[in-house]
Amino acid sequence: MGARLGETASELAGLLWREHTVYRERTGGVVIRGEHVQRWISLAPSGGRDEVLVRAGRILDGGTTAPARSEALVCLSAGTGELAAVCRRLLSETAATPAAPHGHGQRGPQRRTPRRRTPRGRTPRGRTATRSRRTGLASWAVVVVVVAIVGLYSAFYGRFFL
């Protein structure tokens, strides 16, 4: 499947873009990068014998790839032309979706107004924004062990001091 997938990816890359880079992933899939259009296509074997998972995404500034924005299952027996048509559809869906801000991926909507902070990085209520005031289970375990040691010490050695 891997050799066939590599050959299919090379043919597909020639149909989609004049300038492209084809490379193999660690998972056995093949990636086609079109740097001039800032898009990538990934072909990965799926659970089916003759099926391939096609994913499309963007290439961010600096050359890193954004997560896939669209994907589809395609039979390899359908031919390279059918596969190219599916890839073009996925690429058009990728171009139609708005770009995510750098470093944020596909998270939900962000808060419009940031939380107000005082000069020392604390929230107005006085607590730090990153830590909670709750005592953790490990802290309680340490307290119980220390109390037990003090109790045992006073039980055994306390009678000598009286």
XYZ file of N, CA and C in Angstrom:
486
model
N 0.826 -1.189 0.000
C 0.000 0.000 0.000
C 0.872 1.256 0.000
N 2.005 1.217 0.714
C 2.863 2.390 0.818
C 3.471 2.809 -0.506
N 3.936 1.828 -1.303
C 4.531 2.155 -2.602
C 3.465 2.705 -3.547
N 2.290 2.084 -3.517
C 1.202 2.550 -4.377
C 0.763 3.950 -3.970
N 0.732 4.200 -2.691
C 0.344 5.518 -2.190
C 1.360 6.578 -2.617
N 2.640 6.248 -2.588
C 3.683 7.182 -3.017
C 3.587 7.517 -4.494
N 3.328 6.495 -5.332
C 3.182 6.728 -6.774
C 1.953 7.583 -7.063
N 0.857 7.266 -6.381
C -0.377 8.030 -6.566
C -0.180 9.472 -6.136
N 0.536 9.685 -5.042
C 0.786 11.048 -4.554
C 1.633 11.842 -5.538
N 2.620 11.204 -6.148
C 3.454 11.901 -7.139
C 2.631 12.311 -8.352
N 1.772 11.416 -8.846
C 0.898 11.754 -9.974
C -0.069 12.869 -9.597
N -0.637 12.763 -8.409
C -1.595 13.754 -7.933
C -0.944 15.121 -7.788
N 0.274 15.147 -7.276
C 0.985 16.412 -7.100
C 1.201 17.102 -8.443
N 1.512 16.314 -9.468
C 1.682 16.881 -10.803
C 0.391 17.454 -11.359
N -0.738 16.830 -11.027
C -2.033 17.338 -11.494
C -2.460 18.603 -10.748
N -2.152 18.675 -9.471
C -2.623 19.799 -8.657
C -1.769 21.048 -8.815
N -0.457 20.921 -8.675
C 0.420 22.075 -8.648
C 1.678 21.833 -9.481
N 2.175 22.904 -10.105
C 3.441 22.803 -10.836
C 4.601 22.715 -9.866
N 4.546 23.517 -8.807
C 5.602 23.515 -7.793
C 5.072 22.785 -6.566
N 5.724 21.708 -6.207
C 5.262 20.920 -5.066
C 6.418 20.133 -4.470
N 6.210 19.696 -3.256
C 7.149 18.822 -2.561
C 6.355 17.641 -2.032
N 6.842 16.439 -2.301
C 6.187 15.220 -1.830
C 7.130 14.539 -0.848
N 6.625 14.198 0.331
C 7.451 13.457 1.288
C 6.584 12.497 2.075
N 7.240 11.500 2.648
C 6.549 10.460 3.407
C 6.560 10.813 4.890
N 5.414 10.564 5.543
C 5.295 10.792 6.977
C 5.771 9.563 7.741
N 5.965 9.734 9.037
C 6.370 8.603 9.884
C 5.272 7.548 9.971
N 4.026 7.975 9.863
C 2.902 7.052 10.006
C 2.632 6.251 8.745
N 3.369 6.486 7.686
C 3.170 5.751 6.443
C 2.399 6.525 5.400
N 1.917 7.691 5.744
C 1.191 8.520 4.792
C 2.145 9.344 3.949
N 1.571 10.071 2.994
C 2.349 10.916 2.097
C 1.765 12.322 2.140
N 2.642 13.329 2.170
C 2.212 14.724 2.214
C 2.684 15.424 0.953
N 1.796 16.218 0.372
C 2.122 17.048 -0.786
C 2.002 18.493 -0.330
N 3.099 19.233 -0.427
C 3.097 20.641 -0.005
C 3.187 21.529 -1.233
N 2.295 22.498 -1.306
C 2.348 23.532 -2.329
C 2.696 24.843 -1.665
N 3.983 25.145 -1.582
C 4.433 26.340 -0.861
C 3.891 27.619 -1.495
N 3.791 27.648 -2.815
C 3.357 28.866 -3.495
C 1.884 29.181 -3.260
N 1.076 28.181 -2.898
C -0.341 28.414 -2.595
C -0.623 28.311 -1.104
N 0.419 28.021 -0.306
C 0.310 27.909 1.151
C -0.718 26.858 1.578
N -0.710 25.696 0.907
C -1.629 24.608 1.219
C -0.868 23.288 1.239
N -1.435 22.302 1.926
C -0.873 20.956 1.934
C -1.997 19.943 1.835
N -1.648 18.767 1.305
C -2.583 17.643 1.186
C -1.875 16.434 1.777
N -2.587 15.659 2.542
C -2.037 14.451 3.148
C -2.858 13.255 2.695
N -2.179 12.201 2.268
C -2.815 10.936 1.905
C -2.336 9.898 2.905
N -3.260 9.295 3.631
C -2.893 8.317 4.649
C -3.754 7.074 4.479
N -3.165 5.891 4.660
C -3.980 4.678 4.574
C -5.020 4.671 5.684
N -6.210 4.220 5.335
C -7.276 4.150 6.341
C -7.589 2.690 6.627
N -8.647 2.449 7.373
C -9.008 1.089 7.753
C -9.378 0.205 6.573
N -9.926 0.808 5.514
C -10.320 0.033 4.344
C -9.126 -0.408 3.530
N -9.297 -1.476 2.773
C -8.172 -2.022 2.009
C -7.743 -1.099 0.879
N -8.703 -0.509 0.193
C -8.381 0.321 -0.960
C -8.729 1.789 -0.711
N -8.966 2.150 0.539
C -9.347 3.525 0.856
C -8.158 4.303 1.398
N -8.203 5.590 1.143
C -7.168 6.486 1.642
C -7.866 7.701 2.267
N -7.332 8.172 3.378
C -7.852 9.359 4.043
C -7.107 10.564 3.490
N -7.861 11.477 2.892
C -7.281 12.678 2.296
C -7.618 13.844 3.206
N -6.592 14.570 3.637
C -6.783 15.741 4.491
C -6.115 16.933 3.827
N -6.687 18.114 4.042
C -6.132 19.336 3.459
C -6.020 20.397 4.540
N -4.994 21.215 4.435
C -4.785 22.270 5.416
C -3.939 23.391 4.859
N -3.599 24.317 5.717
C -2.822 25.491 5.334
C -1.381 25.379 5.804
N -0.523 26.124 5.155
C 0.862 26.276 5.591
C 0.974 27.678 6.171
N 1.390 27.774 7.411
C 1.482 29.060 8.092
C 2.784 29.765 7.755
N 2.882 31.014 8.173
C 4.125 31.767 8.003
C 5.240 31.040 8.722
N 6.371 30.925 8.106
C 7.497 30.225 8.701
C 7.563 28.771 8.268
N 6.573 28.296 7.531
C 6.627 26.941 6.996
C 5.959 25.866 7.824
N 5.440 26.200 8.999
C 4.774 25.180 9.795
C 3.383 24.926 9.240
N 2.862 23.744 9.498
C 1.548 23.399 8.973
C 0.490 23.557 10.054
N -0.644 24.082 9.651
C -1.788 24.194 10.546
C -2.529 22.866 10.541
N -3.351 22.596 11.540
C -4.133 21.367 11.548
C -5.048 21.282 10.331
N -5.406 20.058 9.982
C -6.262 19.845 8.818
C -7.601 20.537 9.013
N -8.095 21.171 7.971
C -9.378 21.857 8.031
C -10.486 21.038 7.394
N -10.145 20.113 6.507
C -11.155 19.272 5.881
C -10.526 17.935 5.516
N -11.352 16.890 5.484
C -10.859 15.561 5.161
C -11.965 14.739 4.524
N -11.563 13.687 3.798
C -12.525 12.814 3.123
C -11.871 11.456 2.890
N -12.692 10.423 2.786
C -12.233 9.076 2.430
C -12.453 8.871 0.938
N -11.417 8.365 0.252
C -11.492 8.169 -1.189
C -10.954 6.785 -1.518
N -11.590 6.092 -2.476
C -11.089 4.800 -2.961
C -9.987 5.055 -3.979
N -8.867 4.372 -3.835
C -7.766 4.535 -4.783
C -8.102 3.933 -6.138
N -9.015 2.983 -6.162
C -9.376 2.353 -7.433
C -10.153 3.300 -8.337
N -10.648 4.418 -7.803
C -11.405 5.385 -8.598
C -10.514 6.092 -9.616
N -9.230 6.151 -9.352
C -8.306 6.786 -10.290
C -7.782 8.112 -9.780
N -6.720 8.559 -10.446
C -6.062 9.790 -10.023
C -6.920 11.016 -10.314
N -7.691 10.975 -11.402
C -8.553 12.109 -11.739
C -9.617 12.345 -10.689
N -10.244 11.263 -10.227
C -11.258 11.378 -9.175
C -10.621 11.869 -7.877
N -9.452 11.355 -7.562
C -8.730 11.783 -6.363
C -8.362 13.260 -6.452
N -7.952 13.717 -7.628
C -7.613 15.130 -7.822
C -8.844 16.010 -7.636
N -10.008 15.532 -8.098
C -11.240 16.309 -7.937
C -11.599 16.452 -6.461
N -11.447 15.377 -5.696
C -11.720 15.434 -4.261
C -10.735 16.381 -3.584
N -9.466 16.312 -3.966
C -8.445 17.188 -3.370
C -8.739 18.653 -3.676
N -9.166 18.942 -4.907
C -9.500 20.332 -5.249
C -10.677 20.833 -4.427
N -11.659 19.953 -4.197
C -12.809 20.343 -3.377
C -12.361 20.634 -1.939
N -11.499 19.757 -1.390
C -11.000 19.980 -0.029
C -10.166 21.252 0.059
N -9.362 21.505 -0.979
C -8.548 22.722 -0.977
C -9.422 23.968 -1.065
N -10.519 23.896 -1.820
C -11.413 25.059 -1.898
C -12.123 25.272 -0.564
N -12.478 24.189 0.140
C -13.064 24.335 1.472
C -12.061 24.946 2.436
N -10.806 24.557 2.300
C -9.750 25.107 3.160
C -9.570 26.595 2.896
N -9.655 26.997 1.632
C -9.496 28.414 1.295
C -10.701 29.221 1.724
N -11.883 28.597 1.770
C -13.103 29.325 2.122
C -13.210 29.608 3.611
N -12.592 28.763 4.453
C -12.677 28.983 5.892
C -11.719 30.081 6.294
N -12.102 30.927 7.247
C -11.214 32.010 7.669
C -9.984 31.470 8.372
N -8.896 32.176 8.247
C -7.633 31.756 8.856
C -7.699 31.940 10.363
N -7.156 30.966 11.068
C -7.087 31.057 12.527
C -5.899 31.924 12.912
N -5.984 32.653 14.017
C -4.838 33.448 14.456
C -3.656 32.539 14.770
N -2.463 33.048 14.576
C -1.264 32.238 14.799
C -1.185 31.793 16.244
N -0.919 30.509 16.456
C -0.727 29.976 17.785
C -2.016 29.619 18.505
N -3.168 29.776 17.870
C -4.411 29.492 18.559
C -5.127 28.261 18.034
N -4.733 27.693 16.885
C -5.378 26.499 16.364
C -6.847 26.756 16.085
N -7.700 25.781 16.403
C -9.123 25.928 16.153
C -9.883 25.918 17.465
N -9.592 26.827 18.319
C -10.301 26.930 19.581
C -11.579 27.722 19.381
N -12.374 27.763 20.418
C -13.617 28.519 20.381
C -13.336 30.013 20.382
N -14.384 30.804 20.394
C -14.187 32.258 20.376
C -13.448 32.740 21.617
N -12.589 33.700 21.424
C -11.796 34.244 22.522
C -12.587 35.350 23.210
N -12.197 35.660 24.458
C -12.843 36.747 25.193
C -12.542 38.061 24.509
N -13.498 38.947 24.501
C -13.298 40.239 23.842
C -12.504 41.197 24.705
N -12.735 41.157 26.000
C -12.006 42.053 26.889
C -11.101 41.213 27.777
N -9.818 41.476 27.768
C -8.909 40.701 28.618
C -9.137 41.027 30.088
N -8.775 40.100 30.946
C -8.925 40.293 32.382
C -7.972 41.393 32.834
N -8.468 42.290 33.675
C -7.673 43.398 34.174
C -6.665 42.882 35.194
N -5.447 43.361 35.136
C -4.399 42.901 36.039
C -3.740 44.092 36.726
N -3.232 43.828 37.909
C -2.482 44.838 38.629
C -1.017 44.699 38.242
N -0.158 45.632 38.626
C 1.236 45.606 38.177
C 2.006 44.334 38.545
N 1.667 43.663 39.633
C 2.438 42.481 40.018
C 1.871 41.193 39.429
N 0.996 41.281 38.446
C 0.469 40.094 37.787
C -0.675 39.435 38.531
N -1.287 40.157 39.469
C -2.391 39.578 40.235
C -3.723 40.123 39.719
N -4.746 39.344 39.924
C -6.080 39.820 39.564
C -6.545 40.797 40.627
N -7.553 41.598 40.349
C -7.993 42.595 41.332
C -8.432 41.989 42.665
N -8.840 40.723 42.692
C -9.272 40.118 43.940
C -8.104 39.741 44.842
N -6.895 39.791 44.341
C -5.746 39.508 45.180
C -5.127 38.138 44.949
N -5.825 37.238 44.303
C -5.254 35.914 44.052
C -4.473 35.936 42.751
N -3.511 35.065 42.624
C -2.792 34.979 41.363
C -3.698 34.331 40.330
N -3.489 34.663 39.095
C -4.354 34.168 38.037
C -4.072 32.711 37.700
N -2.872 32.219 37.984
C -2.520 30.870 37.564
C -2.651 29.836 38.666
N -2.718 30.242 39.926
C -2.748 29.270 41.017
C -4.028 29.386 41.801
N -4.442 28.289 42.358
C -5.646 28.250 43.161
C -5.260 28.232 44.634
N -6.178 28.631 45.516
C -5.905 28.631 46.952
C -6.246 27.303 47.595
N -6.740 26.366 46.871
C -7.123 25.082 47.446
C -5.890 24.275 47.829
N -6.016 23.551 48.927
C -4.925 22.700 49.381
C -5.071 21.346 48.695
N -4.017 20.894 48.066
C -4.067 19.645 47.330
C -3.987 18.428 48.232
N -4.270 17.277 47.646
C -4.254 16.013 48.376
C -2.850 15.697 48.888
N -1.837 15.993 48.108
C -0.463 15.727 48.534
C -0.096 16.569 49.759
N -0.569 17.798 49.808
C -0.284 18.647 50.962
C -0.939 18.095 52.217
N -2.162 17.620 52.111
C -2.838 17.026 53.260
C -2.126 15.755 53.711
N -1.624 14.967 52.765
C -0.900 13.749 53.127
C 0.361 14.092 53.908
N 1.079 15.139 53.509
C 2.287 15.558 54.217
C 1.925 16.006 55.631
N 0.846 16.760 55.780
C 0.421 17.223 57.102
C 0.087 16.034 57.997
N -0.640 15.048 57.480
C -1.017 13.875 58.273
C 0.221 13.090 58.695
N 1.188 12.921 57.804
C 2.411 12.184 58.137
C 3.199 12.919 59.217
N 3.321 14.227 59.115
C 4.067 14.997 60.120
C 3.376 14.899 61.479
N 2.052 15.005 61.530
C 1.317 14.894 62.790
C 1.496 13.500 63.379
N 1.479 12.475 62.532
C 1.665 11.108 63.009
C 3.057 10.914 63.592
N 4.078 11.460 62.957
C 5.450 11.327 63.463
C 5.597 12.051 64.799
N 5.039 13.245 64.900
C 5.104 13.984 66.164
C 4.352 13.224 67.251
N 3.217 12.645 66.935
C 2.448 11.872 67.905
C 3.195 10.634 68.370
N 3.820 9.913 67.436
C 4.594 8.728 67.808
C 5.809 9.109 68.647
N 6.480 10.182 68.292
C 7.639 10.627 69.048
C 7.245 10.972 70.478
N 6.165 11.711 70.607
C 5.750 12.099 71.957
C 5.222 10.907 72.734
N 4.653 9.909 72.088
C 4.141 8.728 72.781
C 5.292 7.879 73.333
N 6.344 7.695 72.532
C 7.453 6.848 72.964
C 8.472 7.576 73.822
N 8.846 8.774 73.437
C 9.888 9.472 74.149
C 9.361 10.517 75.129
N 8.108 10.775 75.130
C 7.521 11.774 76.025
C 7.584 11.353 77.477
N 7.515 10.066 77.759
C 7.520 9.607 79.142
C 8.884 9.775 79.807
N 9.960 9.857 78.999
C 11.285 10.064 79.572
C 11.473 11.483 80.029
N 10.765 12.420 79.433
C 10.928 13.819 79.788
C 10.051 14.237 80.949
N 9.103 13.407 81.375
C 8.209 13.762 82.477
C 8.710 13.351 83.797
